[in-house]
Amino acid sequence: MSNADERFGRVSRRIGKLFRAVLFASTLAGILTLAVLLVYVANDAFQPLSADPGWHLVFLLTLVVPTVATGWWCYRRSYGTLATGLLGTVMPGIAALYAGGLAALFIDVIPTLVWLSFVIALAVPAGVVVALRRTDRSIPFLAELGAVLGVTAGSLLVVPGLVQGLPTVPADWMVLVLTLGLPEAFLLGRWIEGRWGRRDGWIAGAAILFGSAVGGVLGTATGFGAIPGVALTMFAAVPTALYVTIVLRERPERRIGLLLPAVIVGGALAGELLVGALGLTGPAAWVDWGFLTSTTQSGDPRSVGIYSGIVGTILLMFVVAAIAVPAGVGAAVYLEEYAPDTTFTRIIDVNISNLAGVPSVVYGLLGLGLFVRYAGQPTGTLLVGGATLALLVFPIVIISAREAIRAVPDSARQASYGMGATRWQTVKNVVLPRAFPGILTGTILALSRAIGETAPLLVIGAAQVFGIPDSWTSTIGAMPLQLYVWASTYASPAFYTTVLAAGIVVLLTAMLSMNSIAIYVRNHYEQR
Amino acid sequence: MSGDAATEGLTRRTQNSSRELLAKAFFFGCAALSVATTLSIIGLLVYEAAKFFTITAPLLGIDGPTATLTEFFTGSEWGLQGPNLGVMPLVAVTLMVTFGAGLIAIPLGVATALYLSEYASERARSYLKPALEILAGVPSIIYGIFAVAYITPVLDTLFGVDGLFNVASACIVVGIMILPMVASVSEDAMQAVPDDLRQAGYGMGATKYDVSTGIVVPAAASGIFSSFILALSRAIGETMAVTLAGGSLARSFDPTSLASYLSLFDPDSYLEPGMTMTAAMIQLLTGDVTGGGLAYRSLFAVGLVLFVITLGMNVLSDLIARRYQEEYQ
């Protein structure tokens, strides 16, 4: 009897523990493999071992140790303090990245005068719309629509030619301040006015406008370039300043977290000065300014660069977003708000999930057949590539937009209908604004999927050698395409562990920056 | 009252005004675009592939080089110089890659799903799940470069491979790519198993190990199976990684002999280069693709085979998940 009792109470935990350990190891296996591969890539791209040991020591003492110490100290104060510091570090970096991309567009693709002419041409119909809204007379909707479309078409026909024929041409930075700085100053001014009052709004607006003009003048004077000067001021310096101000005014208990970015910047500068003074050489990294800005295509790893790929990818993403987002959100709105429960609706439903599983190379065939063979477009152009990638991400945008729309509570819709709103008014005023953060997150994630797609671009006949596109119909390059060309045309160990590693770092940086924006947007709005 | 401006303003916009109808038409058009996309994929692939085959080409008024169905489905060589138009050598390598990738992704994926669903703390999950998503998010071209630049040298020191390209490295990277899909779909299925079943197991004196393997996995079996099929169909359609890793040299494969099927499971054959269907499509594009020649049409014939296989697997996975789903109240 006592013997049986003993056995009943004792269960071997050895198998359970072993099983748990095996499961945990399997979970980590994939993640660790990727991590090891990324360490190899980083090592090849940055060549840290080629630097003097003294160089590492200097930066360890000026940058790494102070950063870790400050970060730890912030974390001990509160998690929020550390988060504030991290955001203050990452946000300016990502903002500068995107400002740089924008500057590249204005330097190499879109002449500022052309840009100005189209902005003015589109400002005319926008003004007409505002004027029509202000009038009290009721105009039939179709007449209003016709008028706006007519004015838009007329203005696009006439105004660009007029502006481009002007005898005196404004400087590059003036155009950017006028077309981008002014709207930014207005919008942020309005936003700050709502947050902190009228006076602050005006001050902020004026400061933004003045600051971007100063950025232009300084850029010209220092030889840094007027366009990058304005772009960096508007899209990196202004958001950073705004973030710092918000933290200082609204989160005083966390303001100490801003010490972290200050320590990082100060440490990097101090390290740079010390290294220069001591004459220590840094690593011979493959990711350097030359690699980012060179358009050379050759078999010499040291001379090639990824610049035309970067510009191509940025342009492609604009085209993809312009096509896939309205269509995808529209389809999601139809399925969630309008669709009756019919067979056709169910067909669309099943169809979308199947479309998301179609291999990307098949989308390439679709683009090749549809746009190149039957629509008669030339192979591998910006428009064809963008449209093909848009078809590829279309189902992804629909699925994520549907989720965002479904998350809008039904009570909000009922309230709107109860006030006598029509379906379209409910969609426009209630559903879409509430679903906007979710839609934005899904869109960014879809674009970050499109940014790495290579096969569809190859199938539509994108050129193996490409430059910087100058029109809708010039052949397009992209970062992943550039990687493929390097990997296939120059397939040699000399390319695989040097330039390709650097290319992977650039492509992954672009992707991860997009993903982190998406995650930030999601978390920011989930907290509300 | 009827002339009252306020009343008119309130009633003017009815559900059938032109504004409402235009909005509805736009949204409907967007939704219909998704159906149009599918229809154009199917129509285009079928139409262009029909021009490729001898049996259907005359119906479309095509004269020029074509391929017979026997050539296409039983030919043992692929290469347009011949031209040798057998698709099975390409399908065979695709199957090898899928098999090898599944060998890696299926055990690891199910184990990951089981750990995340049954063992991991909430905190561990919040770190592990995004990390797994990164595995799926890395572009396939980057995996291809990983395979050639970092995995092939390791395979070379372990087993000895010739040259830069081999099927084994393709299997490994594709396995890593599809692992998150197995893990996340299986985990969803395991999470859907009601807690009552687990509690009943514990009440009978079962250990956590017994509950996980004896209750959760069988109860979620349909979802786990459908995750396998979904992930394998992703592996079949995978393009850039296998193009770079496997190389662009078509193998010979005789679909009429049993021995050649057995060779698909021969470990040594994984250490040699091989071209999948998708890689062949990329390779074909170096030729004249817009001219509408034989190469162009064979592209669509191979694409059709690929599309039919992946669509069939997606539908099958959906069916399994639905039909064999255990119903709980």
mmCIF file of N, CA and C in Angstrom, chain B residues 45-130:
data_model
loop_
_atom_site.group_PDB
_atom_site.id
_atom_site.type_symbol
_atom_site.label_atom_id
_atom_site.label_comp_id
_atom_site.label_asym_id
_atom_site.label_seq_id
_atom_site.Cartn_x
_atom_site.Cartn_y
_atom_site.Cartn_z
ATOM 1 N N LEU B 45 -2.297 33.438 -68.527
ATOM 2 C CA LEU B 45 -1.467 32.233 -68.484
ATOM 3 C C LEU B 45 -2.022 31.176 -69.427
ATOM 4 N N VAL B 46 -3.332 30.972 -69.387
ATOM 5 C CA VAL B 46 -3.930 29.932 -70.227
ATOM 6 C C VAL B 46 -3.775 30.286 -71.702
ATOM 7 N N TYR B 47 -4.050 31.530 -72.033
ATOM 8 C CA TYR B 47 -4.012 31.952 -73.434
ATOM 9 C C TYR B 47 -2.604 31.830 -74.007
ATOM 10 N N GLU B 48 -1.624 32.356 -73.272
ATOM 11 C CA GLU B 48 -0.258 32.313 -73.795
ATOM 12 C C GLU B 48 0.284 30.889 -73.808
ATOM 13 N N ALA B 49 -0.105 30.106 -72.771
ATOM 14 C CA ALA B 49 0.368 28.723 -72.747
ATOM 15 C C ALA B 49 -0.268 27.927 -73.874
ATOM 16 N N ALA B 50 -1.524 28.274 -74.221
ATOM 17 C CA ALA B 50 -2.190 27.571 -75.304
ATOM 18 C C ALA B 50 -1.448 27.779 -76.618
ATOM 19 N N LYS B 51 -0.827 28.947 -76.770
ATOM 20 C CA LYS B 51 -0.070 29.202 -77.993
ATOM 21 C C LYS B 51 1.199 28.369 -78.037
ATOM 22 N N PHE B 52 1.594 27.856 -76.860
ATOM 23 C CA PHE B 52 2.859 27.131 -76.762
ATOM 24 C C PHE B 52 2.701 25.685 -77.216
ATOM 25 N N PHE B 53 1.498 25.115 -77.011
ATOM 26 C CA PHE B 53 1.321 23.699 -77.267
ATOM 27 C C PHE B 53 0.841 23.443 -78.689
ATOM 28 N N THR B 54 1.362 22.398 -79.287
ATOM 29 C CA THR B 54 1.026 22.048 -80.672
ATOM 30 C C THR B 54 -0.465 21.805 -80.829
ATOM 31 N N ILE B 55 -1.064 21.246 -79.769
ATOM 32 C CA ILE B 55 -2.452 20.816 -79.895
ATOM 33 C C ILE B 55 -3.412 22.002 -79.917
ATOM 34 N N THR B 56 -3.046 23.093 -79.235
ATOM 35 C CA THR B 56 -3.965 24.234 -79.154
ATOM 36 C C THR B 56 -3.549 25.398 -80.036
ATOM 37 N N ALA B 57 -2.284 25.457 -80.430
ATOM 38 C CA ALA B 57 -1.794 26.628 -81.160
ATOM 39 C C ALA B 57 -2.560 26.907 -82.449
ATOM 40 N N PRO B 58 -2.876 25.872 -83.262
ATOM 41 C CA PRO B 58 -3.592 26.160 -84.520
ATOM 42 C C PRO B 58 -4.945 26.816 -84.279
ATOM 43 N N LEU B 59 -5.582 26.478 -83.146
ATOM 44 C CA LEU B 59 -6.882 27.083 -82.849
ATOM 45 C C LEU B 59 -6.762 28.588 -82.703
ATOM 46 N N LEU B 60 -5.596 29.041 -82.245
ATOM 47 C CA LEU B 60 -5.389 30.464 -82.047
ATOM 48 C C LEU B 60 -4.688 31.091 -83.244
ATOM 49 N N GLY B 61 -4.519 30.293 -84.293
ATOM 50 C CA GLY B 61 -3.916 30.829 -85.507
ATOM 51 C C GLY B 61 -2.437 31.092 -85.378
ATOM 52 N N ILE B 62 -1.738 30.276 -84.592
ATOM 53 C CA ILE B 62 -0.302 30.466 -84.424
ATOM 54 C C ILE B 62 0.420 29.450 -85.295
ATOM 55 N N ASP B 63 1.296 29.895 -86.167
ATOM 56 C CA ASP B 63 2.189 28.916 -86.748
ATOM 57 C C ASP B 63 3.600 29.349 -86.423
ATOM 58 N N GLY B 64 4.416 28.395 -86.114
ATOM 59 C CA GLY B 64 5.755 28.673 -85.608
ATOM 60 C C GLY B 64 6.083 27.516 -84.718
ATOM 61 N N PRO B 65 7.232 27.573 -84.065
ATOM 62 C CA PRO B 65 7.612 26.440 -83.227
ATOM 63 C C PRO B 65 6.649 26.274 -82.049
ATOM 64 N N THR B 66 6.242 25.060 -81.793
ATOM 65 C CA THR B 66 5.391 24.759 -80.653
ATOM 66 C C THR B 66 5.928 23.509 -79.983
ATOM 67 N N ALA B 67 5.282 23.109 -78.898
ATOM 68 C CA ALA B 67 5.719 21.906 -78.195
ATOM 69 C C ALA B 67 4.522 21.002 -78.002
ATOM 70 N N THR B 68 4.758 19.702 -78.110
ATOM 71 C CA THR B 68 3.657 18.780 -77.853
ATOM 72 C C THR B 68 3.528 18.568 -76.347
ATOM 73 N N LEU B 69 2.348 18.136 -75.940
ATOM 74 C CA LEU B 69 2.118 17.886 -74.519
ATOM 75 C C LEU B 69 3.044 16.792 -74.001
ATOM 76 N N THR B 70 3.278 15.771 -74.851
ATOM 77 C CA THR B 70 4.168 14.675 -74.445
ATOM 78 C C THR B 70 5.566 15.209 -74.197
ATOM 79 N N GLU B 71 6.046 16.047 -75.130
ATOM 80 C CA GLU B 71 7.369 16.649 -74.962
ATOM 81 C C GLU B 71 7.441 17.386 -73.624
ATOM 82 N N PHE B 72 6.414 18.170 -73.365
ATOM 83 C CA PHE B 72 6.427 19.058 -72.209
ATOM 84 C C PHE B 72 6.391 18.263 -70.910
ATOM 85 N N PHE B 73 5.518 17.249 -70.866
ATOM 86 C CA PHE B 73 5.328 16.570 -69.583
ATOM 87 C C PHE B 73 6.172 15.309 -69.417
ATOM 88 N N THR B 74 6.741 14.777 -70.497
ATOM 89 C CA THR B 74 7.564 13.583 -70.311
ATOM 90 C C THR B 74 8.998 13.780 -70.771
ATOM 91 N N GLY B 75 9.326 14.938 -71.347
ATOM 92 C CA GLY B 75 10.700 15.183 -71.775
ATOM 93 C C GLY B 75 11.633 15.156 -70.576
ATOM 94 N N SER B 76 12.879 14.684 -70.803
ATOM 95 C CA SER B 76 13.787 14.544 -69.669
ATOM 96 C C SER B 76 14.835 15.658 -69.633
ATOM 97 N N GLU B 77 14.744 16.598 -70.571
ATOM 98 C CA GLU B 77 15.723 17.682 -70.586
ATOM 99 C C GLU B 77 14.999 19.012 -70.730
ATOM 100 N N TRP B 78 15.603 20.074 -70.191
ATOM 101 C CA TRP B 78 15.078 21.422 -70.384
ATOM 102 C C TRP B 78 16.185 22.278 -70.944
ATOM 103 N N GLY B 79 15.886 23.058 -71.963
ATOM 104 C CA GLY B 79 16.891 23.937 -72.545
ATOM 105 C C GLY B 79 16.375 24.410 -73.873
ATOM 106 N N LEU B 80 16.323 25.721 -74.068
ATOM 107 C CA LEU B 80 15.690 26.226 -75.278
ATOM 108 C C LEU B 80 16.622 26.203 -76.479
ATOM 109 N N GLN B 81 17.923 25.860 -76.250
ATOM 110 C CA GLN B 81 18.818 25.820 -77.390
ATOM 111 C C GLN B 81 18.481 24.609 -78.255
ATOM 112 N N GLY B 82 18.068 23.528 -77.618
ATOM 113 C CA GLY B 82 17.791 22.266 -78.312
ATOM 114 C C GLY B 82 16.795 22.379 -79.446
ATOM 115 N N PRO B 83 15.532 22.770 -79.240
ATOM 116 C CA PRO B 83 15.010 23.012 -77.919
ATOM 117 C C PRO B 83 14.516 21.727 -77.262
ATOM 118 N N ASN B 84 14.849 21.568 -75.969
ATOM 119 C CA ASN B 84 14.309 20.477 -75.179
ATOM 120 C C ASN B 84 13.313 21.076 -74.208
ATOM 121 N N LEU B 85 12.077 20.683 -74.303
ATOM 122 C CA LEU B 85 11.045 21.427 -73.607
ATOM 123 C C LEU B 85 10.378 20.633 -72.491
ATOM 124 N N GLY B 86 11.112 19.706 -71.867
ATOM 125 C CA GLY B 86 10.510 18.945 -70.783
ATOM 126 C C GLY B 86 10.461 19.765 -69.499
ATOM 127 N N VAL B 87 9.293 19.888 -68.909
ATOM 128 C CA VAL B 87 9.157 20.701 -67.709
ATOM 129 C C VAL B 87 9.495 19.895 -66.461
ATOM 130 N N MET B 88 9.448 18.549 -66.577
ATOM 131 C CA MET B 88 9.623 17.740 -65.372
ATOM 132 C C MET B 88 10.996 17.887 -64.709
ATOM 133 N N PRO B 89 12.076 18.087 -65.476
ATOM 134 C CA PRO B 89 13.354 18.345 -64.787
ATOM 135 C C PRO B 89 13.282 19.554 -63.859
ATOM 136 N N LEU B 90 12.522 20.555 -64.282
ATOM 137 C CA LEU B 90 12.370 21.747 -63.434
ATOM 138 C C LEU B 90 11.492 21.428 -62.229
ATOM 139 N N VAL B 91 10.380 20.720 -62.478
ATOM 140 C CA VAL B 91 9.479 20.355 -61.388
ATOM 141 C C VAL B 91 10.217 19.505 -60.364
ATOM 142 N N ALA B 92 11.098 18.604 -60.867
ATOM 143 C CA ALA B 92 11.809 17.710 -59.949
ATOM 144 C C ALA B 92 12.666 18.505 -58.972
ATOM 145 N N VAL B 93 13.397 19.500 -59.504
ATOM 146 C CA VAL B 93 14.256 20.286 -58.609
ATOM 147 C C VAL B 93 13.396 21.122 -57.657
ATOM 148 N N THR B 94 12.278 21.641 -58.173
ATOM 149 C CA THR B 94 11.369 22.364 -57.290
ATOM 150 C C THR B 94 10.909 21.470 -56.139
ATOM 151 N N LEU B 95 10.604 20.202 -56.475
ATOM 152 C CA LEU B 95 10.176 19.275 -55.421
ATOM 153 C C LEU B 95 11.301 19.015 -54.424
ATOM 154 N N MET B 96 12.535 18.918 -54.945
ATOM 155 C CA MET B 96 13.658 18.709 -54.030
ATOM 156 C C MET B 96 13.784 19.860 -53.048
ATOM 157 N N VAL B 97 13.702 21.078 -53.586
ATOM 158 C CA VAL B 97 13.822 22.255 -52.711
ATOM 159 C C VAL B 97 12.676 22.264 -51.697
ATOM 160 N N THR B 98 11.468 21.966 -52.170
ATOM 161 C CA THR B 98 10.318 21.974 -51.274
ATOM 162 C C THR B 98 10.469 20.914 -50.189
ATOM 163 N N PHE B 99 10.927 19.723 -50.604
ATOM 164 C CA PHE B 99 11.110 18.634 -49.648
ATOM 165 C C PHE B 99 12.151 19.014 -48.598
ATOM 166 N N GLY B 100 13.288 19.519 -49.084
ATOM 167 C CA GLY B 100 14.355 19.880 -48.148
ATOM 168 C C GLY B 100 13.939 21.004 -47.218
ATOM 169 N N ALA B 101 13.250 22.000 -47.784
ATOM 170 C CA ALA B 101 12.808 23.129 -46.960
ATOM 171 C C ALA B 101 11.798 22.656 -45.926
ATOM 172 N N GLY B 102 10.906 21.744 -46.342
ATOM 173 C CA GLY B 102 9.906 21.224 -45.405
ATOM 174 C C GLY B 102 10.563 20.427 -44.293
ATOM 175 N N LEU B 103 11.630 19.708 -44.655
ATOM 176 C CA LEU B 103 12.354 18.917 -43.651
ATOM 177 C C LEU B 103 12.881 19.821 -42.532
ATOM 178 N N ILE B 104 13.244 21.044 -42.892
ATOM 179 C CA ILE B 104 13.746 21.981 -41.887
ATOM 180 C C ILE B 104 12.595 22.715 -41.209
ATOM 181 N N ALA B 105 11.669 23.223 -42.032
ATOM 182 C CA ALA B 105 10.681 24.154 -41.494
ATOM 183 C C ALA B 105 9.589 23.448 -40.699
ATOM 184 N N ILE B 106 9.206 22.231 -41.101
ATOM 185 C CA ILE B 106 8.054 21.607 -40.446
ATOM 186 C C ILE B 106 8.347 21.232 -38.994
ATOM 187 N N PRO B 107 9.439 20.456 -38.710
ATOM 188 C CA PRO B 107 9.684 20.166 -37.286
ATOM 189 C C PRO B 107 9.951 21.416 -36.459
ATOM 190 N N LEU B 108 10.801 22.294 -36.998
ATOM 191 C CA LEU B 108 11.126 23.499 -36.236
ATOM 192 C C LEU B 108 9.880 24.363 -36.050
ATOM 193 N N GLY B 109 9.066 24.469 -37.102
ATOM 194 C CA GLY B 109 7.885 25.323 -37.029
ATOM 195 C C GLY B 109 6.874 24.817 -36.020
ATOM 196 N N VAL B 110 6.633 23.496 -36.029
ATOM 197 C CA VAL B 110 5.661 22.952 -35.073
ATOM 198 C C VAL B 110 6.192 23.090 -33.650
ATOM 199 N N ALA B 111 7.496 22.817 -33.476
ATOM 200 C CA ALA B 111 8.071 22.969 -32.141
ATOM 201 C C ALA B 111 7.947 24.417 -31.669
ATOM 202 N N THR B 112 8.229 25.358 -32.581
ATOM 203 C CA THR B 112 8.111 26.771 -32.232
ATOM 204 C C THR B 112 6.679 27.107 -31.835
ATOM 205 N N ALA B 113 5.727 26.623 -32.635
ATOM 206 C CA ALA B 113 4.327 26.912 -32.346
ATOM 207 C C ALA B 113 3.937 26.355 -30.980
ATOM 208 N N LEU B 114 4.393 25.140 -30.701
ATOM 209 C CA LEU B 114 4.043 24.504 -29.427
ATOM 210 C C LEU B 114 4.667 25.272 -28.265
ATOM 211 N N TYR B 115 5.908 25.706 -28.454
ATOM 212 C CA TYR B 115 6.558 26.454 -27.375
ATOM 213 C C TYR B 115 5.823 27.767 -27.136
ATOM 214 N N LEU B 116 5.536 28.484 -28.225
ATOM 215 C CA LEU B 116 4.897 29.800 -28.076
ATOM 216 C C LEU B 116 3.504 29.652 -27.489
ATOM 217 N N SER B 117 2.782 28.609 -27.920
ATOM 218 C CA SER B 117 1.396 28.491 -27.492
ATOM 219 C C SER B 117 1.280 27.925 -26.073
ATOM 220 N N GLU B 118 2.153 26.955 -25.704
ATOM 221 C CA GLU B 118 1.941 26.255 -24.435
ATOM 222 C C GLU B 118 2.937 26.636 -23.347
ATOM 223 N N TYR B 119 4.157 26.955 -23.718
ATOM 224 C CA TYR B 119 5.193 27.101 -22.706
ATOM 225 C C TYR B 119 5.608 28.543 -22.455
ATOM 226 N N ALA B 120 5.703 29.354 -23.517
ATOM 227 C CA ALA B 120 6.342 30.663 -23.383
ATOM 228 C C ALA B 120 5.511 31.590 -22.495
ATOM 229 N N SER B 121 6.213 32.406 -21.713
ATOM 230 C CA SER B 121 5.530 33.426 -20.917
ATOM 231 C C SER B 121 5.073 34.542 -21.865
ATOM 232 N N GLU B 122 4.168 35.348 -21.370
ATOM 233 C CA GLU B 122 3.649 36.453 -22.189
ATOM 234 C C GLU B 122 4.795 37.352 -22.653
ATOM 235 N N ARG B 123 5.749 37.549 -21.737
ATOM 236 C CA ARG B 123 6.886 38.418 -22.031
ATOM 237 C C ARG B 123 7.769 37.811 -23.128
ATOM 238 N N ALA B 124 8.034 36.507 -23.020
ATOM 239 C CA ALA B 124 8.870 35.843 -24.019
ATOM 240 C C ALA B 124 8.186 35.884 -25.390
ATOM 241 N N ARG B 125 6.872 35.661 -25.388
ATOM 242 C CA ARG B 125 6.138 35.725 -26.656
ATOM 243 C C ARG B 125 6.280 37.077 -27.319
ATOM 244 N N SER B 126 6.230 38.141 -26.494
ATOM 245 C CA SER B 126 6.254 39.488 -27.072
ATOM 246 C C SER B 126 7.605 39.777 -27.725
ATOM 247 N N TYR B 127 8.666 39.032 -27.349
ATOM 248 C CA TYR B 127 9.938 39.204 -28.051
ATOM 249 C C TYR B 127 10.088 38.227 -29.203
ATOM 250 N N LEU B 128 9.627 36.995 -28.985
ATOM 251 C CA LEU B 128 9.892 35.945 -29.972
ATOM 252 C C LEU B 128 9.048 36.115 -31.234
ATOM 253 N N LYS B 129 7.792 36.524 -31.062
ATOM 254 C CA LYS B 129 6.931 36.601 -32.245
ATOM 255 C C LYS B 129 7.409 37.645 -33.255
ATOM 256 N N PRO B 130 7.737 38.884 -32.829
ATOM 257 C CA PRO B 130 8.285 39.822 -33.821
ATOM 258 C C PRO B 130 9.591 39.330 -34.428
#
